[in-house]
PDB file of C-alpha atoms and ligand atoms in Angstrom:
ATOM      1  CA  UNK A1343     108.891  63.172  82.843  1.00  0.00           C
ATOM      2  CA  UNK A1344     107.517  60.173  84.185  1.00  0.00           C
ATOM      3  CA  UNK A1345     104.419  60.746  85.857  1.00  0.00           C
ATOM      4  CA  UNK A1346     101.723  58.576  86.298  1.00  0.00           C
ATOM      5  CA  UNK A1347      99.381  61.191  88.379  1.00  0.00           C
ATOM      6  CA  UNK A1348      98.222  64.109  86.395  1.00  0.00           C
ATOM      7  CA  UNK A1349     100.319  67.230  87.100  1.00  0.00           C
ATOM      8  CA  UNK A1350      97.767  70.411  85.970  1.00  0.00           C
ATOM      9  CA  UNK A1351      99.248  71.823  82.892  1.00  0.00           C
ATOM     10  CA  UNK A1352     100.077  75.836  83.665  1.00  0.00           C
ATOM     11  CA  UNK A1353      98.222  77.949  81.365  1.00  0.00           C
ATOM     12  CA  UNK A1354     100.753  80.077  78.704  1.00  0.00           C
ATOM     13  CA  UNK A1355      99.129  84.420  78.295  1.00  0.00           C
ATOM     14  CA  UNK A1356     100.413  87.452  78.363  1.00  0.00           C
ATOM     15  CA  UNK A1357      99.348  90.839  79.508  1.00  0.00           C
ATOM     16  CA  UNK A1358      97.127  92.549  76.593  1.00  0.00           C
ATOM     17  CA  UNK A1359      96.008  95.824  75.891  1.00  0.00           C
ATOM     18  CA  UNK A1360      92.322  97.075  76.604  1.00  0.00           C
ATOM     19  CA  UNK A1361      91.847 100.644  75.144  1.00  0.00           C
ATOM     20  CA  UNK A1362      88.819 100.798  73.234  1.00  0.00           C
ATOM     21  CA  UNK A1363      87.259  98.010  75.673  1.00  0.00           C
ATOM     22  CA  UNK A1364      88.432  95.340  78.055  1.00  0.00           C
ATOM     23  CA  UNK A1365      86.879  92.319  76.660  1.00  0.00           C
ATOM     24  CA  UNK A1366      85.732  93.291  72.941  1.00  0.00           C
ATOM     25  CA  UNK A1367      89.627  94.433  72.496  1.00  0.00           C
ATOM     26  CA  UNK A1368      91.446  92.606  75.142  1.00  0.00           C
ATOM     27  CA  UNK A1369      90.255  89.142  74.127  1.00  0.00           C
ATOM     28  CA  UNK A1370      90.413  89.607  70.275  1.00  0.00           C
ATOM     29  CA  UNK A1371      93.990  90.271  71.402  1.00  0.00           C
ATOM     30  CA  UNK A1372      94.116  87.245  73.417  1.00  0.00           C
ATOM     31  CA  UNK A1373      92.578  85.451  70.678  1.00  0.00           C
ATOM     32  CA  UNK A1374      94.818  86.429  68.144  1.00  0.00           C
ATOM     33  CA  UNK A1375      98.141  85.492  70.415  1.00  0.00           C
ATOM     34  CA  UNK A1376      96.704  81.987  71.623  1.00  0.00           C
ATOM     35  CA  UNK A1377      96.797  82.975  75.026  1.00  0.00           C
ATOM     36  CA  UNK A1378      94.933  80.696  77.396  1.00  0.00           C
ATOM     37  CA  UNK A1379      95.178  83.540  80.368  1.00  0.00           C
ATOM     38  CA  UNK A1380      95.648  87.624  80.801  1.00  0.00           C
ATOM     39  CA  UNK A1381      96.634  90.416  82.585  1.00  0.00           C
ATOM     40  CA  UNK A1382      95.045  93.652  81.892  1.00  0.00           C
ATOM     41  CA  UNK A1383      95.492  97.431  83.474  1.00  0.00           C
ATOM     42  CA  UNK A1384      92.146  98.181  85.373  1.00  0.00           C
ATOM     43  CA  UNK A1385      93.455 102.258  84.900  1.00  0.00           C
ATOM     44  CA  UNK A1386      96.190 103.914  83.673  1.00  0.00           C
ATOM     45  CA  UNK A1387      99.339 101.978  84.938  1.00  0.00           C
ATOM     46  CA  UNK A1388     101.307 105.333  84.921  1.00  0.00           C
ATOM     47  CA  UNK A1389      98.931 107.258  87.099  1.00  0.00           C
ATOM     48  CA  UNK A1390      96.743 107.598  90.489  1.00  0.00           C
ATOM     49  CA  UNK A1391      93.004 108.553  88.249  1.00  0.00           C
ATOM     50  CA  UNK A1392      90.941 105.379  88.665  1.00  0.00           C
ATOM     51  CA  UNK A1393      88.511 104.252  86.307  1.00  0.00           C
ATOM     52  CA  UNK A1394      85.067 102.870  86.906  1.00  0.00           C
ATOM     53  CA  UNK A1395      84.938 100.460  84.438  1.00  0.00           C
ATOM     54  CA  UNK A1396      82.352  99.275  81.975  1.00  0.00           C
ATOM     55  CA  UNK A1397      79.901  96.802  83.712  1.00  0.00           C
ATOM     56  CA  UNK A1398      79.218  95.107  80.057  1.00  0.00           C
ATOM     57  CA  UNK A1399      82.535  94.801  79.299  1.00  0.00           C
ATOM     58  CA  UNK A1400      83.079  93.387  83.166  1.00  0.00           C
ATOM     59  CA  UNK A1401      79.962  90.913  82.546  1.00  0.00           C
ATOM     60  CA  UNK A1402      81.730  89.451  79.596  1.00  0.00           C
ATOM     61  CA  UNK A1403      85.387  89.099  81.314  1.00  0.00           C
ATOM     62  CA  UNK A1404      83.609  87.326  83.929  1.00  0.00           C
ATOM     63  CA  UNK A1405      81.728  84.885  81.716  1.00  0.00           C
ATOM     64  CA  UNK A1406      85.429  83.875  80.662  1.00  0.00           C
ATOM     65  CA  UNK A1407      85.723  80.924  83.250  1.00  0.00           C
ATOM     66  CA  UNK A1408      88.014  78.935  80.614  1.00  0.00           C
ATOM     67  CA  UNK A1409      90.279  82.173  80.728  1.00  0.00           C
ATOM     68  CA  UNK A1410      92.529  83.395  83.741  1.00  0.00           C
ATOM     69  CA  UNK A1411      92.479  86.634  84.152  1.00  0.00           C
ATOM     70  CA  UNK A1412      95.096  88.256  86.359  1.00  0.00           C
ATOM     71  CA  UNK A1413      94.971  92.707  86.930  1.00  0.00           C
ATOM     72  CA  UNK A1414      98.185  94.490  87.408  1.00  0.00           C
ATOM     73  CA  UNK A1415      97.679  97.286  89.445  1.00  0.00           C
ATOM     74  CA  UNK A1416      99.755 100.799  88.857  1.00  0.00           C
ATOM     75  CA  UNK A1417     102.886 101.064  88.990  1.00  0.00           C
ATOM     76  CA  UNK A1418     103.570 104.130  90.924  1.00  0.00           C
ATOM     77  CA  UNK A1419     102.163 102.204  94.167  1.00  0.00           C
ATOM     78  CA  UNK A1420     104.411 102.132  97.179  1.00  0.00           C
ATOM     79  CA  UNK A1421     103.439 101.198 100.647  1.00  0.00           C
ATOM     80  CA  UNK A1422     106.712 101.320 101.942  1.00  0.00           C
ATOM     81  CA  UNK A1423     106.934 104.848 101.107  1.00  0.00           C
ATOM     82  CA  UNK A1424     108.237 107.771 103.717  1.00  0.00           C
ATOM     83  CA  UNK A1425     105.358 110.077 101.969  1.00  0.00           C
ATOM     84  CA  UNK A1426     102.252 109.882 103.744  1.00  0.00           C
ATOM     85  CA  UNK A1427     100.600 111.396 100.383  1.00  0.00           C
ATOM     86  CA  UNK A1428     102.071 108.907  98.140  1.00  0.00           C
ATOM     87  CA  UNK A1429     101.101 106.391 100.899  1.00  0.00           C
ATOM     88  CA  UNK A1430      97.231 107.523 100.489  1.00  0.00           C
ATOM     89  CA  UNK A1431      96.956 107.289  97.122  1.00  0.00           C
ATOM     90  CA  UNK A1432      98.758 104.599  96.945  1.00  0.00           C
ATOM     91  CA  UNK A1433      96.253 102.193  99.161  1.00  0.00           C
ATOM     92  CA  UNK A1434      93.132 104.051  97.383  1.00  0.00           C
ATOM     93  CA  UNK A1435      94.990 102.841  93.675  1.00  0.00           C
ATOM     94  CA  UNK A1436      95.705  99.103  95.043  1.00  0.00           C
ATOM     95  CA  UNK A1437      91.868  98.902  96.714  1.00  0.00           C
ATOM     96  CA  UNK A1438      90.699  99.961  93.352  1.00  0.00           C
ATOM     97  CA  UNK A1439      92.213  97.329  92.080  1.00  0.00           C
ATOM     98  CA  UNK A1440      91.538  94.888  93.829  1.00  0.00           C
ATOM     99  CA  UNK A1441      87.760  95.568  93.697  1.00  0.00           C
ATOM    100  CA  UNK A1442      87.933  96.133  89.858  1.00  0.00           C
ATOM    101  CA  UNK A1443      89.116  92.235  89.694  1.00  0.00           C
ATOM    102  CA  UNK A1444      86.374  91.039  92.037  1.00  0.00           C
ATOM    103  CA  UNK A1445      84.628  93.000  89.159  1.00  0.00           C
ATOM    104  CA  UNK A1446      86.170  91.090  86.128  1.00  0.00           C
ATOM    105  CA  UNK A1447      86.495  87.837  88.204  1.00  0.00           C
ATOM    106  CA  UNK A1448      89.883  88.292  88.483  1.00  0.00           C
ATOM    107  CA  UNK A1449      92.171  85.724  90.274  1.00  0.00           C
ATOM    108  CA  UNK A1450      94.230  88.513  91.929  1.00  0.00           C
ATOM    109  CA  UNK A1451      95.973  91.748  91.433  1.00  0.00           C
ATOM    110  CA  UNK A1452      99.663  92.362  91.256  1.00  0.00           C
ATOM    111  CA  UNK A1453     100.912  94.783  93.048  1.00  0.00           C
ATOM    112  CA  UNK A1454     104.924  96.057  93.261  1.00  0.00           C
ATOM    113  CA  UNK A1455     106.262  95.209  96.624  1.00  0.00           C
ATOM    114  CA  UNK A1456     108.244  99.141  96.791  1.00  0.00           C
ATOM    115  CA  UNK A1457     110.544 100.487  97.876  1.00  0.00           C
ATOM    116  CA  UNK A1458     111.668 102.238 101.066  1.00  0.00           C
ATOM    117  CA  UNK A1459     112.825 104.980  99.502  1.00  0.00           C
ATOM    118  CA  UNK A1460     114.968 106.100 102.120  1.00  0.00           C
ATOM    119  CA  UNK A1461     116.051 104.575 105.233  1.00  0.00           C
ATOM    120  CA  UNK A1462     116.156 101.367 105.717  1.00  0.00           C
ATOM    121  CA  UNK A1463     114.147  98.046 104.698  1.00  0.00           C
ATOM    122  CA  UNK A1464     112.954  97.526 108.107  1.00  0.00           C
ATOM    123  CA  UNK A1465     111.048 100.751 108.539  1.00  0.00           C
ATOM    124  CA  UNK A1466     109.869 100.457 104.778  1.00  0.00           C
ATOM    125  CA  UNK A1467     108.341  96.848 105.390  1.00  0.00           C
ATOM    126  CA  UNK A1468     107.067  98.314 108.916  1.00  0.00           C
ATOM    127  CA  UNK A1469     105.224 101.151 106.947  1.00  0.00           C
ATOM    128  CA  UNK A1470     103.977  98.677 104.535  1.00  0.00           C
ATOM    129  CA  UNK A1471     102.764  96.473 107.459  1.00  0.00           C
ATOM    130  CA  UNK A1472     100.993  99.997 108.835  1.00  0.00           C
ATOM    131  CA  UNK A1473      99.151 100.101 105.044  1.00  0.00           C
ATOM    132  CA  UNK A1474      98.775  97.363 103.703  1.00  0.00           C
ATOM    133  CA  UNK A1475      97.289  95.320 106.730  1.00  0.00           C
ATOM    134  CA  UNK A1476      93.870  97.608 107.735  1.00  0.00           C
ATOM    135  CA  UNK A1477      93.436  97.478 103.860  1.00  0.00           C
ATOM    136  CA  UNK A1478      93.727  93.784 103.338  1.00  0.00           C
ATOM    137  CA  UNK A1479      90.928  93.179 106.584  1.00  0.00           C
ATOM    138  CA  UNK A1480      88.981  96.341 105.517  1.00  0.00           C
ATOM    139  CA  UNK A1481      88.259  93.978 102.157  1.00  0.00           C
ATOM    140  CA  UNK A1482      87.821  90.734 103.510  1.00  0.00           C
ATOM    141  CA  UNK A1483      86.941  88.044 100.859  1.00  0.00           C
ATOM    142  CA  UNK A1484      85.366  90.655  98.689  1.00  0.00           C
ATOM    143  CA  UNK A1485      88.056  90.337  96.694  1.00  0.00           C
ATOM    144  CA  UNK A1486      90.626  87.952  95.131  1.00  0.00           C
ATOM    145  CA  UNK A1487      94.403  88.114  96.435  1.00  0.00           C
ATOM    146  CA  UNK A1488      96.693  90.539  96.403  1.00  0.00           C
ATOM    147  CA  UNK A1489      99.317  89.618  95.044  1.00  0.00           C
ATOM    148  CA  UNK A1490     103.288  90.525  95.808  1.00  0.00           C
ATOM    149  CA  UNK A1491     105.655  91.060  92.505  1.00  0.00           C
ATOM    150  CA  UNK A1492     109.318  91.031  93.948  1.00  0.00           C
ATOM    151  CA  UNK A1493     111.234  93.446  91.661  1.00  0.00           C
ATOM    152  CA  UNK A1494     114.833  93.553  90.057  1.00  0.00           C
ATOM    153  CA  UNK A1495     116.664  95.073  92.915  1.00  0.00           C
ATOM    154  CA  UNK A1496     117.159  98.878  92.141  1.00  0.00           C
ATOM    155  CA  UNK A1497     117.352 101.124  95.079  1.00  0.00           C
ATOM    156  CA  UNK A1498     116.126 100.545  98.581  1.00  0.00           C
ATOM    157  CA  UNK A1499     113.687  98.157  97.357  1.00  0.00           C
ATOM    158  CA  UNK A1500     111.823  95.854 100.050  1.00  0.00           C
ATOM    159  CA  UNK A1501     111.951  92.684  98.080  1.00  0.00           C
ATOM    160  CA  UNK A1502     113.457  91.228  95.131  1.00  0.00           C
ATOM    161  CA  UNK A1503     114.785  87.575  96.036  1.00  0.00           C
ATOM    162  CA  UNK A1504     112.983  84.621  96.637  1.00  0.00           C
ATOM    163  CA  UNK A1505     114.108  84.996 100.636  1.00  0.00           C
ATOM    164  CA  UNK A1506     113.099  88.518 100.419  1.00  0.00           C
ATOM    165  CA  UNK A1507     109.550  87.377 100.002  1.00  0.00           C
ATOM    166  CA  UNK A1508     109.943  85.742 104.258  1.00  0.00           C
ATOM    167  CA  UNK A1509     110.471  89.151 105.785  1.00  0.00           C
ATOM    168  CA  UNK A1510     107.464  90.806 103.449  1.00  0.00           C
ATOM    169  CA  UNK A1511     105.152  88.206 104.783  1.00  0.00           C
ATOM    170  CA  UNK A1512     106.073  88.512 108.154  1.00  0.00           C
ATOM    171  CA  UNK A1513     105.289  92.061 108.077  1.00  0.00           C
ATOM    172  CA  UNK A1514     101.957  90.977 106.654  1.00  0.00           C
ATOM    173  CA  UNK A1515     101.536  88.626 109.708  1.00  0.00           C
ATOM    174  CA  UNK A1516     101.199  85.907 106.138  1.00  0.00           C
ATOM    175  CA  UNK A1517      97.750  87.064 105.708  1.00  0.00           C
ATOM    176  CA  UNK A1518      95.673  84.436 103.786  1.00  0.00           C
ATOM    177  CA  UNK A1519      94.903  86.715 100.844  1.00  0.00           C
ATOM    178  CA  UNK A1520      98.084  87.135  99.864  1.00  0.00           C
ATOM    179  CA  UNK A1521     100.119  85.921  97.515  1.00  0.00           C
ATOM    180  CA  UNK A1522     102.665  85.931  95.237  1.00  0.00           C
ATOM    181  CA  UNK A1523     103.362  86.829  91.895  1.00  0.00           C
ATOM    182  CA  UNK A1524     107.044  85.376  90.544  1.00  0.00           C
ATOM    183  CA  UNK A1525     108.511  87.116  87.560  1.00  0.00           C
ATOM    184  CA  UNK A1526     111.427  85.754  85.629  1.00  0.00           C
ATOM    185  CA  UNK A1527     113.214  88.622  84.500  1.00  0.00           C
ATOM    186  CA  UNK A1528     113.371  90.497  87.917  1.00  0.00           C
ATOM    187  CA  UNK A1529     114.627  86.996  89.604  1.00  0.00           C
ATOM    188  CA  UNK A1530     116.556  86.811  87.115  1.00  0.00           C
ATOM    189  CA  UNK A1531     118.176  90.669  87.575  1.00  0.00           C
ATOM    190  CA  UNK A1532     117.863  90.534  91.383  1.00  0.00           C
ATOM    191  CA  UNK A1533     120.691  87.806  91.169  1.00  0.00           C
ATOM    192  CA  UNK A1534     118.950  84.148  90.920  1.00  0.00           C
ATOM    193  CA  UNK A1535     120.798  82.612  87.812  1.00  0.00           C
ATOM    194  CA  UNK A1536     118.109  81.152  86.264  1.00  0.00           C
ATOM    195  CA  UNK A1537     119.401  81.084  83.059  1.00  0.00           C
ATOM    196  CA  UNK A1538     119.801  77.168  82.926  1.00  0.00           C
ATOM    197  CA  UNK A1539     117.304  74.377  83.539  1.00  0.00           C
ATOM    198  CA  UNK A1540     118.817  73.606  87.432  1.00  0.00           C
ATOM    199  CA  UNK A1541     118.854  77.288  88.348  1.00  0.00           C
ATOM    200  CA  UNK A1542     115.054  78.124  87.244  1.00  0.00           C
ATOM    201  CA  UNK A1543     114.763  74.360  89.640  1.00  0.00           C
ATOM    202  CA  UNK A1544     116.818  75.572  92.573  1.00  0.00           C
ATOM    203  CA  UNK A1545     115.026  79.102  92.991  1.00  0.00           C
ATOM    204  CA  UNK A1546     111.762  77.049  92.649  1.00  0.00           C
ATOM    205  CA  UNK A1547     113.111  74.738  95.475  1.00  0.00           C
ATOM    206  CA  UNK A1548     113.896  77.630  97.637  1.00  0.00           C
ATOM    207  CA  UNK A1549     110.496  79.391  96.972  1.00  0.00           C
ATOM    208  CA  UNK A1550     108.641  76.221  98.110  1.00  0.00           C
ATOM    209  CA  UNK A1551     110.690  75.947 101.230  1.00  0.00           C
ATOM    210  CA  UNK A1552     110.941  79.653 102.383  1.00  0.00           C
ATOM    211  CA  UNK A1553     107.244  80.795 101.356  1.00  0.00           C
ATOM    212  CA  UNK A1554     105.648  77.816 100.237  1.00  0.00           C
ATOM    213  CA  UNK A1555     103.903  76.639  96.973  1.00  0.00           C
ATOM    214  CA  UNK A1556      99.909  77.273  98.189  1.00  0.00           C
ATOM    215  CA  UNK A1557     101.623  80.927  97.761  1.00  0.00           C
ATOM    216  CA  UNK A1558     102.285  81.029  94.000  1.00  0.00           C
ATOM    217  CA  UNK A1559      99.574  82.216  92.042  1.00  0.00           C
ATOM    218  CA  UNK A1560     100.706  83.833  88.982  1.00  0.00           C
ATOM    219  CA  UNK A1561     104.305  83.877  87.012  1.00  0.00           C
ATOM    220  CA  UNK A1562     105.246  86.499  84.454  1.00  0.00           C
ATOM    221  CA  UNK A1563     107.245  84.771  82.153  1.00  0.00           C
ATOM    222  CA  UNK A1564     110.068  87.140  80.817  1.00  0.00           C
ATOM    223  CA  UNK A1565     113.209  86.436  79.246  1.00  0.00           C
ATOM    224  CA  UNK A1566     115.670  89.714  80.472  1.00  0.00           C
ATOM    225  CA  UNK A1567     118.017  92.351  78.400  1.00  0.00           C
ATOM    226  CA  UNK A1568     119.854  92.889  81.653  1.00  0.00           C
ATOM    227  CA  UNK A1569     122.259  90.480  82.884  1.00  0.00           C
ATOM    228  CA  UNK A1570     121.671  88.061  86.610  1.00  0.00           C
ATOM    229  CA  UNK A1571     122.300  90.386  89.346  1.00  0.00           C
ATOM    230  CA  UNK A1572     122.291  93.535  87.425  1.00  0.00           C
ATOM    231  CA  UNK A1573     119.521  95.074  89.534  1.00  0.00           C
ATOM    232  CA  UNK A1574     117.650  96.202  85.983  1.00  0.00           C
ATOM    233  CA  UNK A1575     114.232  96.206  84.770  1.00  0.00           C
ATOM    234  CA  UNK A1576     114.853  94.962  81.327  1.00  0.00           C
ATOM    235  CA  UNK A1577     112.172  92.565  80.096  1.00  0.00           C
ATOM    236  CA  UNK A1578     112.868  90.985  76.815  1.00  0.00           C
ATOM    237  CA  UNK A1579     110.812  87.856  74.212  1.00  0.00           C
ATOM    238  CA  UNK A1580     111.962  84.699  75.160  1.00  0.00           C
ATOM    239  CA  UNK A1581     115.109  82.897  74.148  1.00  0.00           C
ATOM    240  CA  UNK A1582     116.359  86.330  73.016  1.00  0.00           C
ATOM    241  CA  UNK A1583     118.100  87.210  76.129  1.00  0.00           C
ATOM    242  CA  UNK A1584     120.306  86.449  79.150  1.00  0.00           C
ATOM    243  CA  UNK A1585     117.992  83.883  80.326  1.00  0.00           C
ATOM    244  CA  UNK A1586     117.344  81.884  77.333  1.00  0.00           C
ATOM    245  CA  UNK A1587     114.322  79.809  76.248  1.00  0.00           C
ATOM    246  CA  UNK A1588     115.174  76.195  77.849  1.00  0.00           C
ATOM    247  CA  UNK A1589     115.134  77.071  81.646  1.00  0.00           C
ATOM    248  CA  UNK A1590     111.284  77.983  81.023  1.00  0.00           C
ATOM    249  CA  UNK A1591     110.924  74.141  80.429  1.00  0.00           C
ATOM    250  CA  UNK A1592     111.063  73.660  84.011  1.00  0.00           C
ATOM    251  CA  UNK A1593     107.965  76.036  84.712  1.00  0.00           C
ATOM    252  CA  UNK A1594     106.206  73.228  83.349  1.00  0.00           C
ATOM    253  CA  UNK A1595     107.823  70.528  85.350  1.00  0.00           C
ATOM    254  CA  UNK A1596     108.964  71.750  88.968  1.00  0.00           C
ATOM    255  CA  UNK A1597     105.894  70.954  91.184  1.00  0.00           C
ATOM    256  CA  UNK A1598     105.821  74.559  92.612  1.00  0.00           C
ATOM    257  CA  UNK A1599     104.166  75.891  89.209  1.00  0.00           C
ATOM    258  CA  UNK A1600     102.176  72.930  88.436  1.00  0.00           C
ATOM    259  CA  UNK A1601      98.953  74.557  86.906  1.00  0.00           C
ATOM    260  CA  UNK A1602      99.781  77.976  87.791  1.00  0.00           C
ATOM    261  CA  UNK A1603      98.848  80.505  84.994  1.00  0.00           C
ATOM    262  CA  UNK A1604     102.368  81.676  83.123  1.00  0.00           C
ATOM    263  CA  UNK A1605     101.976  85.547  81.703  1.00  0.00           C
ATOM    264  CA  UNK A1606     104.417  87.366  79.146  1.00  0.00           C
ATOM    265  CA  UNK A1607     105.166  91.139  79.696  1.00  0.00           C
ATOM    266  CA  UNK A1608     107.572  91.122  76.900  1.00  0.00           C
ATOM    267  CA  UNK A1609     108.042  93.453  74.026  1.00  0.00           C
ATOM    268  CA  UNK A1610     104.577  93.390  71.655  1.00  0.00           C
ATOM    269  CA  UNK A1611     103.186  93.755  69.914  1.00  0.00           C
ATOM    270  CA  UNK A1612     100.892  90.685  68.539  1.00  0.00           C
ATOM    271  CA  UNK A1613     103.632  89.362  66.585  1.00  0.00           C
ATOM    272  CA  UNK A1614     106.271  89.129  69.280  1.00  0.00           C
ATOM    273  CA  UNK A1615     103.765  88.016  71.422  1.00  0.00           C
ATOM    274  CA  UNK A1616     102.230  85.074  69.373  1.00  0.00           C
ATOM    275  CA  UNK A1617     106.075  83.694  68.872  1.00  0.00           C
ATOM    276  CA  UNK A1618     106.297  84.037  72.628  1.00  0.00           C
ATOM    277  CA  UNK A1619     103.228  82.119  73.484  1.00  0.00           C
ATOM    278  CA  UNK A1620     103.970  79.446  70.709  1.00  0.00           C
ATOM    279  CA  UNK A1621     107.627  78.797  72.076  1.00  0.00           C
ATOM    280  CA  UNK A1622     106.355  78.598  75.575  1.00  0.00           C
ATOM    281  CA  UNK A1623     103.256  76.375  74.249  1.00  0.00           C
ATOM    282  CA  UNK A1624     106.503  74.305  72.426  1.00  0.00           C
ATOM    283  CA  UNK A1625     108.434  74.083  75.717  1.00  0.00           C
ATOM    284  CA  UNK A1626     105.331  72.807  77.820  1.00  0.00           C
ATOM    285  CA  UNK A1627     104.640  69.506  75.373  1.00  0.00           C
ATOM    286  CA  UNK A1628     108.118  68.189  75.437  1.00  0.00           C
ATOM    287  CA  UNK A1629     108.510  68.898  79.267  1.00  0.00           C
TER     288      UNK A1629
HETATM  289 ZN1   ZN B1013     106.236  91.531  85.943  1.00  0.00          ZN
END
């Protein structure tokens, strides 16, 4: 590309395992990949227990300023469930969260958009709207963003495409600490072909229009076992799937991701991992 301003360069990471210590294990990990940013668990992805944390371990995360570091909050999370049980725990797990990366000095914390289970997406983004909003004014600027993952599409999900993100905000009355977390595989499987250079551009084009780049704080770079609009969860290393390595080029061109921090959630572990980084590392000097 031609520039002659400075476009900041997105940092290339990827989400790193922290039993047996957040930073003393995390960031040897990190270390040993060549990631220049992470995502770590905060508690057990798979469950509601949270976890108080360490505050040494926290002290040294924080002191990481050359580092961002992103939290991914539990999976089983859904505010735009009919369960008012699943609802509670659900807004205790994401709070934790989010205070956990005010903690660390995280830059935000992912969080699943979910599903409506049953019915239909209307009254799952209107219970979302019900949970989510006393939550996000309850914490203020205490904390860093939360941030919205679409996902691949299964079920009665609330949002997977790009446009999907417009009704989610509404129902969020576009809060200023939100924002949104882009992942490549579950664009990719919610039906945006992104598998060549102009389709990665085009969905980038239509996320800058619809929600707006100031929005876009993280991307979790995946390539995808599934094929475009197959509605699966499938992530996969990069250039060894449906997408293919070269559209990723354009995460480090489009203006929409300049500088924003690029994370792999692809199969580990370190030496999958380091290949990943290296080829996205590759794909950000020649672009
Ligand atoms: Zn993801």
């Amino acid at each position: 590309m031609n520039n002659t301003e400075e476009r900041p360069q997105s940092p290339v990471g990827a989400h790193v395992p922290v039993a047996g210590g957040m930073a003393t294990k995390g960031l040897a990990y990190a270390e040993k990949i060549g990631a220049e940013t992470v995502q770590v668990f905060v508690s057990n992805p798979r469950g509601w227990a949270t976890n108080g944390g360490d505050p040494a371990q926290d002290a040294l995360m924080r002191e990481r300023a050359d580092l961002p570091v992103f939290v991914h909050a539990p999976y089983l999370i859904n505010p735009g469930t009919p369960s008012e049980e699943t609802a509670a725990k659900s807004i205790t797990s994401m709070e934790h969260a989010l205070r956990r990366s005010a903690q660390i000095g995280a830059l935000g914390a992912v969080m699943h958009t979910g599903s409506a289970v049953s019915g239909t997406r209307e009254e799952g983004l209107a219970r979302a709207r019900e949970r989510l909003l006393p939550m996000l004014e309850r914490l203020g600027e205490d904390v860093p963003p939360l941030l919205l993952e679409p996902m691949a599409g299964q079920g009665q999900v609330l949002c997977a495409t790009v446009d999907d993100l417009v009704p989610y905000f509404e129902a969020l009355d576009w809060h200023p600490n939100v924002g949104v977390c882009l992942d490549t595989a579950h664009l990719f499987a919610a039906g945006h072909d992104i598998s060549t250079v102009e389709g990665m551009r085009q969905a980038l084009d239509r996320f800058g229009e619809v929600v707006g780049a100031d929005r876009l704080k993280l991307i979790h770079g995946n390539d995808s076992k599934a094929p475009c609009g197959s509605n699966k969860d499938r992530h996969e290393n990069i250039g060894r799937g449906h997408i293919g390595a070269e559209p990723f080029a354009e995460l480090f061109r489009h203006p929409v991701t300049a500088g924003i921090p690029i994370t792999l959630e692809t199969p580990g572990p370190e030496g999958p991992h380091a290949e990943d980084v290296a080829t996205l590392k590759k794909l950000r000097a020649q672009a």
